[in-house]
Short mmCIF file of C-alpha atoms in Angstrom, two decimals:
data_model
loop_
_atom_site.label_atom_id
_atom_site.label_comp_id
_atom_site.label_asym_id
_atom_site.label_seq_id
_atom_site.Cartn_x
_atom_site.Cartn_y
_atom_site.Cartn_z
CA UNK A 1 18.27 -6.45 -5.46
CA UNK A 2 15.94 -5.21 -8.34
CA UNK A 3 16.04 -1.76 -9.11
CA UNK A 4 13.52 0.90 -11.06
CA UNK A 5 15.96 3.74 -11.62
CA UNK A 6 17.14 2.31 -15.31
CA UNK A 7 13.38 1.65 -16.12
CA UNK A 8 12.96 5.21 -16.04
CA UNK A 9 12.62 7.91 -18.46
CA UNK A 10 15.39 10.26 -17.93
CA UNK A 11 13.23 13.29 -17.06
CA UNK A 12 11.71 11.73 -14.61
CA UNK A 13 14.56 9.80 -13.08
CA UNK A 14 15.91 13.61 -12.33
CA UNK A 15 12.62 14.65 -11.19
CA UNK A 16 12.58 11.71 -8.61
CA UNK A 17 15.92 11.95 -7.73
CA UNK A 18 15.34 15.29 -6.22
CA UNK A 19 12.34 14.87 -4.88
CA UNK A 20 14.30 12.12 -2.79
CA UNK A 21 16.99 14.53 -2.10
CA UNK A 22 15.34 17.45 -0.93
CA UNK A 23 13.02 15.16 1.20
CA UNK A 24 16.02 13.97 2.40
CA UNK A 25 17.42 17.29 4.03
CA UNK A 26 13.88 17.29 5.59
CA UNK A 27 14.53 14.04 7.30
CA UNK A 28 11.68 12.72 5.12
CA UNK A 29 11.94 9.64 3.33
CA UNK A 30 10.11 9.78 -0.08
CA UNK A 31 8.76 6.66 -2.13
CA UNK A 32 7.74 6.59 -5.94
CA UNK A 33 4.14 4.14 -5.34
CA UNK A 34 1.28 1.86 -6.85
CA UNK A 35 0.62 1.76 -10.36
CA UNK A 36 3.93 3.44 -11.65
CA UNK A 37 5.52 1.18 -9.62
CA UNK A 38 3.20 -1.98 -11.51
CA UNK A 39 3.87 0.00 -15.27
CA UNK A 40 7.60 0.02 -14.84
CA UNK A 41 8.25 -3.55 -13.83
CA UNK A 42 5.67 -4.29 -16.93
CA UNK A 43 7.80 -2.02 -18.91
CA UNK A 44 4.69 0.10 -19.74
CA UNK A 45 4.46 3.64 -19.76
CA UNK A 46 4.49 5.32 -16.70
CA UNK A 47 3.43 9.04 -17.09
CA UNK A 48 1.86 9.68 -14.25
CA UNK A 49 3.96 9.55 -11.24
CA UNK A 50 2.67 9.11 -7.18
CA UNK A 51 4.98 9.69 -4.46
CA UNK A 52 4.51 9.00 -0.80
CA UNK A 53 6.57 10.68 1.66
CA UNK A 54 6.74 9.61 5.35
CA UNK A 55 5.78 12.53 7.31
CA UNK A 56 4.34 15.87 6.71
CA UNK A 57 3.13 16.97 2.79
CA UNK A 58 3.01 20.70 2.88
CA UNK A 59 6.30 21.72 3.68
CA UNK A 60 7.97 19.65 1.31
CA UNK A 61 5.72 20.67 -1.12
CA UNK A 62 6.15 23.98 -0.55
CA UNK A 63 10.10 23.29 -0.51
CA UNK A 64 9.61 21.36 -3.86
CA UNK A 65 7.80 24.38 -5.38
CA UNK A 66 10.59 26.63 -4.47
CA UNK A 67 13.79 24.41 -5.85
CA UNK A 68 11.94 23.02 -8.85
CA UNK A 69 10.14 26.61 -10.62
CA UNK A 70 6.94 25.02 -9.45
CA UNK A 71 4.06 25.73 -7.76
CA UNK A 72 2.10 23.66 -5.57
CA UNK A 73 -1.64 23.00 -5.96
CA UNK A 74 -3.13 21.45 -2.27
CA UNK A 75 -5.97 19.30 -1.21
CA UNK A 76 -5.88 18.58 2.65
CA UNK A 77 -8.59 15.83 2.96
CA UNK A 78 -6.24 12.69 2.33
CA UNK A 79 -3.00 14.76 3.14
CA UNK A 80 -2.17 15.47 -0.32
CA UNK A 81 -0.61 17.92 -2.98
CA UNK A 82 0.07 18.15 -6.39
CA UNK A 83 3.16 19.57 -7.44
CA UNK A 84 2.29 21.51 -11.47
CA UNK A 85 5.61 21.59 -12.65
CA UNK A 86 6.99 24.73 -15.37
CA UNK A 87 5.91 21.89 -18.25
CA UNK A 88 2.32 22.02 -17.01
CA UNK A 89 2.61 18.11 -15.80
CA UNK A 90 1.83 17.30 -12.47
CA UNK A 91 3.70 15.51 -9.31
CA UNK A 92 1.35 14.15 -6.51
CA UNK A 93 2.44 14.41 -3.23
CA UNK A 94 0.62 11.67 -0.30
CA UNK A 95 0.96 11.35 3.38
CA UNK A 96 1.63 7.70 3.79
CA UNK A 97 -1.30 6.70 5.58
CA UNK A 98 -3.84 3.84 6.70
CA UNK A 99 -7.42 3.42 6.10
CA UNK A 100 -10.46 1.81 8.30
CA UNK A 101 -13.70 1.21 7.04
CA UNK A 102 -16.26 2.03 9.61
CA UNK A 103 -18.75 0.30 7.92
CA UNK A 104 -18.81 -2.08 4.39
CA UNK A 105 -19.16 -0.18 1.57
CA UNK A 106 -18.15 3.16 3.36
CA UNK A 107 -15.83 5.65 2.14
CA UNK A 108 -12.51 5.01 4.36
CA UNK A 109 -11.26 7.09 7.77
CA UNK A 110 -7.88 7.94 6.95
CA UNK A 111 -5.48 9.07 9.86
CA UNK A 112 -1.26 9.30 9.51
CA UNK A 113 0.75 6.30 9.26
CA UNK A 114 3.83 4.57 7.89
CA UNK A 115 5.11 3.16 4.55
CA UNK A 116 4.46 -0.51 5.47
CA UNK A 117 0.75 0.00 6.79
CA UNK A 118 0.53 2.54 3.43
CA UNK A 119 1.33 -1.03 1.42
CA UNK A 120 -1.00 -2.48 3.65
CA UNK A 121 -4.06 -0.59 2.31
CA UNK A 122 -3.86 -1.05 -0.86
CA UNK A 123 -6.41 -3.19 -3.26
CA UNK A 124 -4.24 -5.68 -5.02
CA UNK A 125 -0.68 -6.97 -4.70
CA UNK A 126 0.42 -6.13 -7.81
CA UNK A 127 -0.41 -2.16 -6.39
CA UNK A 128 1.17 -2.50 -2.99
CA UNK A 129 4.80 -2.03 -3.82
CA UNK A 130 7.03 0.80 -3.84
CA UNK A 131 10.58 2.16 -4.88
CA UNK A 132 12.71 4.10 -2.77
CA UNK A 133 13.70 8.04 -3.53
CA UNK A 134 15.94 8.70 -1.14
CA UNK A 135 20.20 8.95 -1.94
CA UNK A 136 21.86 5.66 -2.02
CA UNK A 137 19.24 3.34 -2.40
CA UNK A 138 17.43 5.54 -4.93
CA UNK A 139 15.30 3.13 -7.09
CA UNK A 140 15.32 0.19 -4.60
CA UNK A 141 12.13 -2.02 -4.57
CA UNK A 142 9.94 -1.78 -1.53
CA UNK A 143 7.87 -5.42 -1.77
CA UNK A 144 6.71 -7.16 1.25
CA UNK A 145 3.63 -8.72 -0.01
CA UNK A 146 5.00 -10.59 -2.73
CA UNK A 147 3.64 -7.94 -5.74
CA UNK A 148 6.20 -9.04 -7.80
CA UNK A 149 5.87 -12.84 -7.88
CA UNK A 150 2.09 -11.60 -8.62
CA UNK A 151 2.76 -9.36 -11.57
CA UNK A 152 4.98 -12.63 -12.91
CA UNK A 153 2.33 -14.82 -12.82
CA UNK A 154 -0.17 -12.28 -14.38
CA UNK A 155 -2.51 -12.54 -11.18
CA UNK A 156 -4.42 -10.53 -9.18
CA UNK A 157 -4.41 -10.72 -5.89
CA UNK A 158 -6.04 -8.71 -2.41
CA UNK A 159 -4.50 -8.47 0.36
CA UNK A 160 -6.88 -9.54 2.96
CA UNK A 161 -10.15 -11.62 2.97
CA UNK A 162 -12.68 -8.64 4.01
CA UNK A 163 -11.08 -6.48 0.68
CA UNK A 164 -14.50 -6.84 -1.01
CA UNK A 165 -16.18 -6.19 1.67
CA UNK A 166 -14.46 -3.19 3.02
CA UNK A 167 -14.76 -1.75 -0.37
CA UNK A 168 -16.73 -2.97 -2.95
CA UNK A 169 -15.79 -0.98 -5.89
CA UNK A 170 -12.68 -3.23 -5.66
CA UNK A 171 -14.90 -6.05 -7.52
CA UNK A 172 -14.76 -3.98 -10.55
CA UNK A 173 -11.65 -2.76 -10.01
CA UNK A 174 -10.58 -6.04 -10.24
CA UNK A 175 -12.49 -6.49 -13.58
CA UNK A 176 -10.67 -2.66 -14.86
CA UNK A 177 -6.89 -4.27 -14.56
CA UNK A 178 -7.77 -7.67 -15.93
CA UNK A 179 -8.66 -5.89 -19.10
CA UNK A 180 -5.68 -3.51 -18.68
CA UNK A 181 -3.41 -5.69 -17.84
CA UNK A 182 -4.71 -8.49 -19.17
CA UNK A 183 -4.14 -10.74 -15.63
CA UNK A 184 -6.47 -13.20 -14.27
CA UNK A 185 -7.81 -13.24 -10.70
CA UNK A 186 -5.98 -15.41 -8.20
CA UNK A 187 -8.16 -18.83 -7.11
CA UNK A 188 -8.75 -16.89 -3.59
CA UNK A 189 -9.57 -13.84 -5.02
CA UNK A 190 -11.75 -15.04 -6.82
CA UNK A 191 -13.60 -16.79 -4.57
CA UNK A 192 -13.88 -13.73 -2.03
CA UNK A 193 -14.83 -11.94 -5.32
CA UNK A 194 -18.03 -14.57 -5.59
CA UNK A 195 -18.83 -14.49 -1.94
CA UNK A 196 -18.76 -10.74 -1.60
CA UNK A 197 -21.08 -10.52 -4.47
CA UNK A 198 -23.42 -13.45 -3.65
CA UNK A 199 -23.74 -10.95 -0.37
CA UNK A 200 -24.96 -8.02 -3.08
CA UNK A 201 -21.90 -5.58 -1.72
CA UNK A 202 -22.57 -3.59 -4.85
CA UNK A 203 -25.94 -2.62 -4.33
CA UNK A 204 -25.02 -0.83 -1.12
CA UNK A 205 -23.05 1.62 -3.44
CA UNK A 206 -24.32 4.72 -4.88
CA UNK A 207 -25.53 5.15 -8.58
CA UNK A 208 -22.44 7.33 -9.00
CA UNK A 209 -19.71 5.37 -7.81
CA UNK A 210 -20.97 2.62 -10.08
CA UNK A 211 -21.62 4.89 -13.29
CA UNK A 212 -17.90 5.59 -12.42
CA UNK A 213 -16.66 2.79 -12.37
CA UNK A 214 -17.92 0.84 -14.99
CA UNK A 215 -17.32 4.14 -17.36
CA UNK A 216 -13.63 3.18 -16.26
CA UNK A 217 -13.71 -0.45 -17.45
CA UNK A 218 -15.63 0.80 -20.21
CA UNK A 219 -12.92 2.79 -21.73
CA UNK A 220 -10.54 -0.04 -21.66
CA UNK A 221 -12.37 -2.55 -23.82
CA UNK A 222 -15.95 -2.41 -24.55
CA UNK A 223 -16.64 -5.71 -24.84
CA UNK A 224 -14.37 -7.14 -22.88
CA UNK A 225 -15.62 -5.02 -20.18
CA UNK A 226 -19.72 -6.07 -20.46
CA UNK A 227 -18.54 -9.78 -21.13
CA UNK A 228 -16.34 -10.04 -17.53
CA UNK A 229 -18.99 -8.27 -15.89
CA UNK A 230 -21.35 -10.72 -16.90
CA UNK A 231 -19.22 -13.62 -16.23
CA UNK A 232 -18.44 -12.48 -12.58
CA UNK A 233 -22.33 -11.97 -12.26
CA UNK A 234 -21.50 -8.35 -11.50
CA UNK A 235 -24.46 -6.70 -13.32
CA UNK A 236 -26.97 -8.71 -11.24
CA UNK A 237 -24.75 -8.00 -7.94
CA UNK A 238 -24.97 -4.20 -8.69
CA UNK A 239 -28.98 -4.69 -9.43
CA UNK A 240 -29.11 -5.09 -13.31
CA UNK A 241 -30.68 -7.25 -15.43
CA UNK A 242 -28.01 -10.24 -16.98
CA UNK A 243 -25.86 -9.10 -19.86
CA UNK A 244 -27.71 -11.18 -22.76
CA UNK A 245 -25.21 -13.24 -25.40
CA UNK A 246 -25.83 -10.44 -28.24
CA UNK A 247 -25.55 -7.57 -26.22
CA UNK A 248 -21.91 -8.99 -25.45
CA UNK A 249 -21.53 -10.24 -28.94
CA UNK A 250 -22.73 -6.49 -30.31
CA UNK A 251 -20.17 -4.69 -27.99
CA UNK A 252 -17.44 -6.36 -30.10
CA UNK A 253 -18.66 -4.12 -32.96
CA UNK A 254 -18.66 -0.65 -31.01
CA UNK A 255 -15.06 0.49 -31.89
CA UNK A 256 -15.46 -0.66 -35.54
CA UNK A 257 -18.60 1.01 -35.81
CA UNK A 258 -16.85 4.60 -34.27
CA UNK A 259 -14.32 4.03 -37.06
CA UNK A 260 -16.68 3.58 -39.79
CA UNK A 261 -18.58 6.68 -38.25
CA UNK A 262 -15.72 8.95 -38.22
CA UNK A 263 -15.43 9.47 -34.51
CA UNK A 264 -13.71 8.41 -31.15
CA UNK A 265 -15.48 6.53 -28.95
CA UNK A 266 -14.12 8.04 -25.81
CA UNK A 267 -15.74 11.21 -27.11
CA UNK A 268 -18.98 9.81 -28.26
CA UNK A 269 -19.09 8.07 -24.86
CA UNK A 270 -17.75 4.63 -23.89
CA UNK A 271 -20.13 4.12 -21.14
CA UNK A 272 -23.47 5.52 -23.02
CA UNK A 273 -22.59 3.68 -26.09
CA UNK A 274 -21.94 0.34 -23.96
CA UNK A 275 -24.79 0.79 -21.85
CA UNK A 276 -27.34 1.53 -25.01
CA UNK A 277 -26.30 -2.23 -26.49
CA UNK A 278 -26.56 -3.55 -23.64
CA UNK A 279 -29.97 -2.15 -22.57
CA UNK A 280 -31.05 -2.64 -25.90
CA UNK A 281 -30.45 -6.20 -26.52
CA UNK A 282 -30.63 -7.30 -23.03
CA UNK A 283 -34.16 -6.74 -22.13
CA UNK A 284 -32.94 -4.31 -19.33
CA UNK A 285 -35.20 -1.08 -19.32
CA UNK A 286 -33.17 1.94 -20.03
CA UNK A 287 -34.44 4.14 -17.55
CA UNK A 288 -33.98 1.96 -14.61
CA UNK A 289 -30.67 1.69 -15.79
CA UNK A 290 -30.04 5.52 -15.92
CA UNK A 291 -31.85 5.72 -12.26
CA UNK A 292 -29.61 2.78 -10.45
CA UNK A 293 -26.29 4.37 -12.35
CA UNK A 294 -27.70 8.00 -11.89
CA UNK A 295 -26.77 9.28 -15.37
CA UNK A 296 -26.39 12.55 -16.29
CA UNK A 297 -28.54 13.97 -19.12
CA UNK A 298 -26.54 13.80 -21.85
CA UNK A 299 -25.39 9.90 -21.49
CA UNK A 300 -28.95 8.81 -20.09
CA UNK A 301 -30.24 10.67 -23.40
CA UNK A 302 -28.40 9.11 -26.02
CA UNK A 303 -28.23 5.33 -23.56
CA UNK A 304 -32.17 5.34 -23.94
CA UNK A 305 -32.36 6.94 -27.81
CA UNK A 306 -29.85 3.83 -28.65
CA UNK A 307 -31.87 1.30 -26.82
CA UNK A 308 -34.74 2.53 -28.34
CA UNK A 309 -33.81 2.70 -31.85
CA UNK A 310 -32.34 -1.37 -31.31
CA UNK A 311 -35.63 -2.33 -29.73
CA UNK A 312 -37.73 -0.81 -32.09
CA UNK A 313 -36.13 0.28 -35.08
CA UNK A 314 -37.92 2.96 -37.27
CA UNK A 315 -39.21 1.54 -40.54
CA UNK A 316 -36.88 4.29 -42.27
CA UNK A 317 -33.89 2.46 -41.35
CA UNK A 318 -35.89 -0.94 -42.00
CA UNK A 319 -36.88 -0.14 -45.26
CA UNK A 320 -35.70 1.83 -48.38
CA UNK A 321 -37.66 4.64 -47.79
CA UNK A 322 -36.85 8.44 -49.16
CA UNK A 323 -33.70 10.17 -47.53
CA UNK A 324 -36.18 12.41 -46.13
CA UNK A 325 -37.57 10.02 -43.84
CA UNK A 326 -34.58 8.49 -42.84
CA UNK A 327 -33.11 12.16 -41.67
CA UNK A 328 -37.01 12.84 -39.87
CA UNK A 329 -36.50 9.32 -38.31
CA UNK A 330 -32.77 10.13 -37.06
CA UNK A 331 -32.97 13.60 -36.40
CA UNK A 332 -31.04 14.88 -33.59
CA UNK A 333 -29.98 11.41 -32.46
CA UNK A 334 -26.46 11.83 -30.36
CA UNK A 335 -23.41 10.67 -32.09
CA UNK A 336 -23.29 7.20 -28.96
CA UNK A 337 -26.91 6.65 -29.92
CA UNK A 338 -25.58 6.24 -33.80
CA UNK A 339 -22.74 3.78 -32.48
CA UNK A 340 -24.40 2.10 -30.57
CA UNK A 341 -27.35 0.94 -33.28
CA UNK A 342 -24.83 0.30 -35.77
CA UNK A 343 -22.66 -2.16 -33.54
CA UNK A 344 -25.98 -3.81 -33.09
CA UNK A 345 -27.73 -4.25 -36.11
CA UNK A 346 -27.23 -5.88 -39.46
CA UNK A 347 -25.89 -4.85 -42.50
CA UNK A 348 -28.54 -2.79 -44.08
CA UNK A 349 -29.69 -1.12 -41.11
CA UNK A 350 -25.87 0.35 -40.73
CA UNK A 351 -25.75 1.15 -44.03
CA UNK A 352 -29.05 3.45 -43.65
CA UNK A 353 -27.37 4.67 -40.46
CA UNK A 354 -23.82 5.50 -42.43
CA UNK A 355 -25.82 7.55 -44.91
CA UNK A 356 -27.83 10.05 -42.27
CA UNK A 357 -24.40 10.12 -40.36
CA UNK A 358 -22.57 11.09 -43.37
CA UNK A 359 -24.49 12.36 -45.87
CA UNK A 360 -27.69 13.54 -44.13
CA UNK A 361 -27.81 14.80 -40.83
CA UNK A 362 -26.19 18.38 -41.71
CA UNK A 363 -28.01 18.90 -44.35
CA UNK A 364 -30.10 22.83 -44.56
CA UNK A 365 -33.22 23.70 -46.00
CA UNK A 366 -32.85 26.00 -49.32
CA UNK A 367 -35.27 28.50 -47.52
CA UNK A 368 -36.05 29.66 -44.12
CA UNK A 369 -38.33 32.35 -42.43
CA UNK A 370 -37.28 35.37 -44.00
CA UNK A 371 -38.09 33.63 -47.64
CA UNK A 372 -41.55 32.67 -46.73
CA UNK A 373 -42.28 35.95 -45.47
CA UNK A 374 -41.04 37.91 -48.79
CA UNK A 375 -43.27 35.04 -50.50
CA UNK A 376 -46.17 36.79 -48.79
CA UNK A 377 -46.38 33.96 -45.93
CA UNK A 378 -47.71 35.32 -42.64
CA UNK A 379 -45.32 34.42 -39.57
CA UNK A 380 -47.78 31.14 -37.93
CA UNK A 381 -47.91 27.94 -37.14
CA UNK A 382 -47.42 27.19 -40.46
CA UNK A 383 -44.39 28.41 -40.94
CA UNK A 384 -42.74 25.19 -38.94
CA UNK A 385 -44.38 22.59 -41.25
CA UNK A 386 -43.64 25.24 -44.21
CA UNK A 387 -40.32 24.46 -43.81
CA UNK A 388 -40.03 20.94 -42.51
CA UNK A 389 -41.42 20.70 -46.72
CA UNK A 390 -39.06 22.20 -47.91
CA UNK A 391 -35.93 20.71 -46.05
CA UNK A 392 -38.01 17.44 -47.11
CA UNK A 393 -37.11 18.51 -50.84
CA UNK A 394 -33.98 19.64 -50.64
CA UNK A 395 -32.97 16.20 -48.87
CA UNK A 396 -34.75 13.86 -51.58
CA UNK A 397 -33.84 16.20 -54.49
CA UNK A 398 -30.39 16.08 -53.75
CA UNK A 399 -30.77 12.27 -53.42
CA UNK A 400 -32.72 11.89 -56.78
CA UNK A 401 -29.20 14.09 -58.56
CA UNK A 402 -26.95 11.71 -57.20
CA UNK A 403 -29.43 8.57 -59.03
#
């Protein structure tokens, strides 16, 4: 019978261990579940850890906290804890539990139940097995619906035909662990996949859970990301416009260009840089973009700046113009915005954009208010153009030294 207790990091094989023992003495039985469960047969990393215990959370918890230097850190919707341990990492703690949908679409009822209908819930095989915690079977594989047979053949699979239906964000779900996990979608997954979205089961979902989502599969691989979602139809079935050939082409470039920029692209965004290709070479108007996804203000901001500058580039990063128009042009553009251009222009244009990122955009005027006012200057309206000259001289006189 396979086992996960040598697939383990030691730490946390002792961590488990006594999670399963202390349960134990409660007459709970205690599971290690899901995507752990998925990493270890994989042999990927597996740092963070879910356990689902087969009765009440609290006291255990509680229990936990006191034998382990802990402290516990509750939330009671979905019968949950999380256990912060004296290294600052975190446990969580779950009821086992089943879900019902009482409509498509709607966030799940959740009421008390065992391991097997726990499985049962789940969104893809691959995710519905589980290892046992308790003494003397400690490490035991929990799989009755064939997960492992899945995860061998690099497929995904649901576990019912209404999956997509129940839940939609499951379609790009789906799309999040092909790219992690590089797997393909089983023949009758996909075609649920097809008919859920023919049905337009995404557009029932907010703005939010979308922007969510898709800033998930986002993160894994840009451009593997826009180019499934296009191929699945998913951007149409969530009301976009079609992901065009050089938007999906472009997204290739976005981690080259944050390298060549100097910065990482989870910071600079993932989902504003993807989304300003996209809705920059796609034909897709930004802002009904940032309405349907409900963006905040910093990603809509630099998503429409970048889809702006692609659409209609400024003749300063056409041209060879003075640095001084290229920093007036650029000015205040976010860091996605920059990517985002770069990955989807050609040469020259990203070499005009690696000069105001590197060279231009911090640069200081020589004087400010205080110097115009000892030249005799009155405090005005003048004062702003005033100084937008001389920051204009500095920039091009610097450039002219360098000649």
């Amino acid at each position: 019978m396979l086992r996960l207790d040598d697939r383990l990091k030691a730490g946390q094989r002792e961590l488990l261990a006594r999670v399963g023992e202390i349960a134990a003495e409660m007459d709970l039985s205690a599971f290690l579940v899901g995507g752990p469960v998925r990493d270890l047969l994989l042999d990927r990393p597996a740092p963070d850890l879910d356990v689902s215990i087969e009765g009440p959370v609290h006291p255990l918890a509680e229990r936990l906290a006191e034998r382990l230097d802990a402290r516990v850190r509750k939330t009671s919707r979905f019968m949950t804890a999380a256990l912060v341990l004296r290294d600052g990492s975190e446990l969580d703690l779950a009821r086992t539990r089943t879900e019902s949908y009482p409509e498509p679409g709607a966030l799940p009822l959740v009421e008390p139940a065992g391991l097997a209908d726990d499985i049962r819930r789940r969104d893809f095989s691959v995710n519905a097995m589980a290892a046992a915690l308790e003494p003397g079977r400690f490490g035991q594989l929990i799989d009755p619906l064939g997960g492992l047979a899945d995860l061998q053949a690099r497929r995904l699979r649901v576990l019912h035909d209404r999956s997509f239906i129940d839940d939609p964000t499951r379609m790009l779900r789906a799309v999040r662990f092909m790219l992690r996990l590089q797997f393909e979608l089983e023949a009758h997954t996909r075609e649920l996949l097809d008919r859920a979205n023919s049905q337009r089961r995404l557009s029932g979902l907010s703005g939010a859970r979308l922007r969510n989502e898709l800033a998930r599969i986002f993160r894994e691989s840009p451009a593997r990301g826009l180019r499934t979602l296009q191929e699945l139809d998913l951007l149409q079935g969530m009301g976009l416009a079609p992901a065009s050939e050089a938007a999906c082409e472009a997204s290739r470039h976005l981690p080259e260009a944050a390298r060549v920029l100097d910065l990482d692209l989870r910071k600079s965004g993932a989902l504003a840089t993807c989304l300003g290709v996209y809705a920059g070479l796609s034909g897709q108007d930004a802002g009904a973009v940032a309405v349907r996804l409900m963006l905040d203000g910093q990603v809509r901001r630099s998503m429409c700046r970048a889809a702006l500058l692609i659409e209609e580039p400024p003749q300063a990063l056409r041209d060879e113009l003075p640095d001084s128009e290229l920093y007036f042009a650029l000015r205040g553009t976010p860091a996605a915005a920059v990517v985002s251009c770069w990955a989807a222009s050609e040469p020259p244009v990203r070499a005009r954009l690696e000069r105001y990122w590197h060279e231009l955009r911090d640069v200081v005027a020589d004087v400010d208010g205080e110097d115009l006012i000892a030249l005799g200057y009155r405090p005005g309206p003048g004062f702003g153009p005033a100084l937008e000259v001389a920051l204009a001289a500095r920039i091009d006189f610097d450039a002219a030294r360098e000649e």
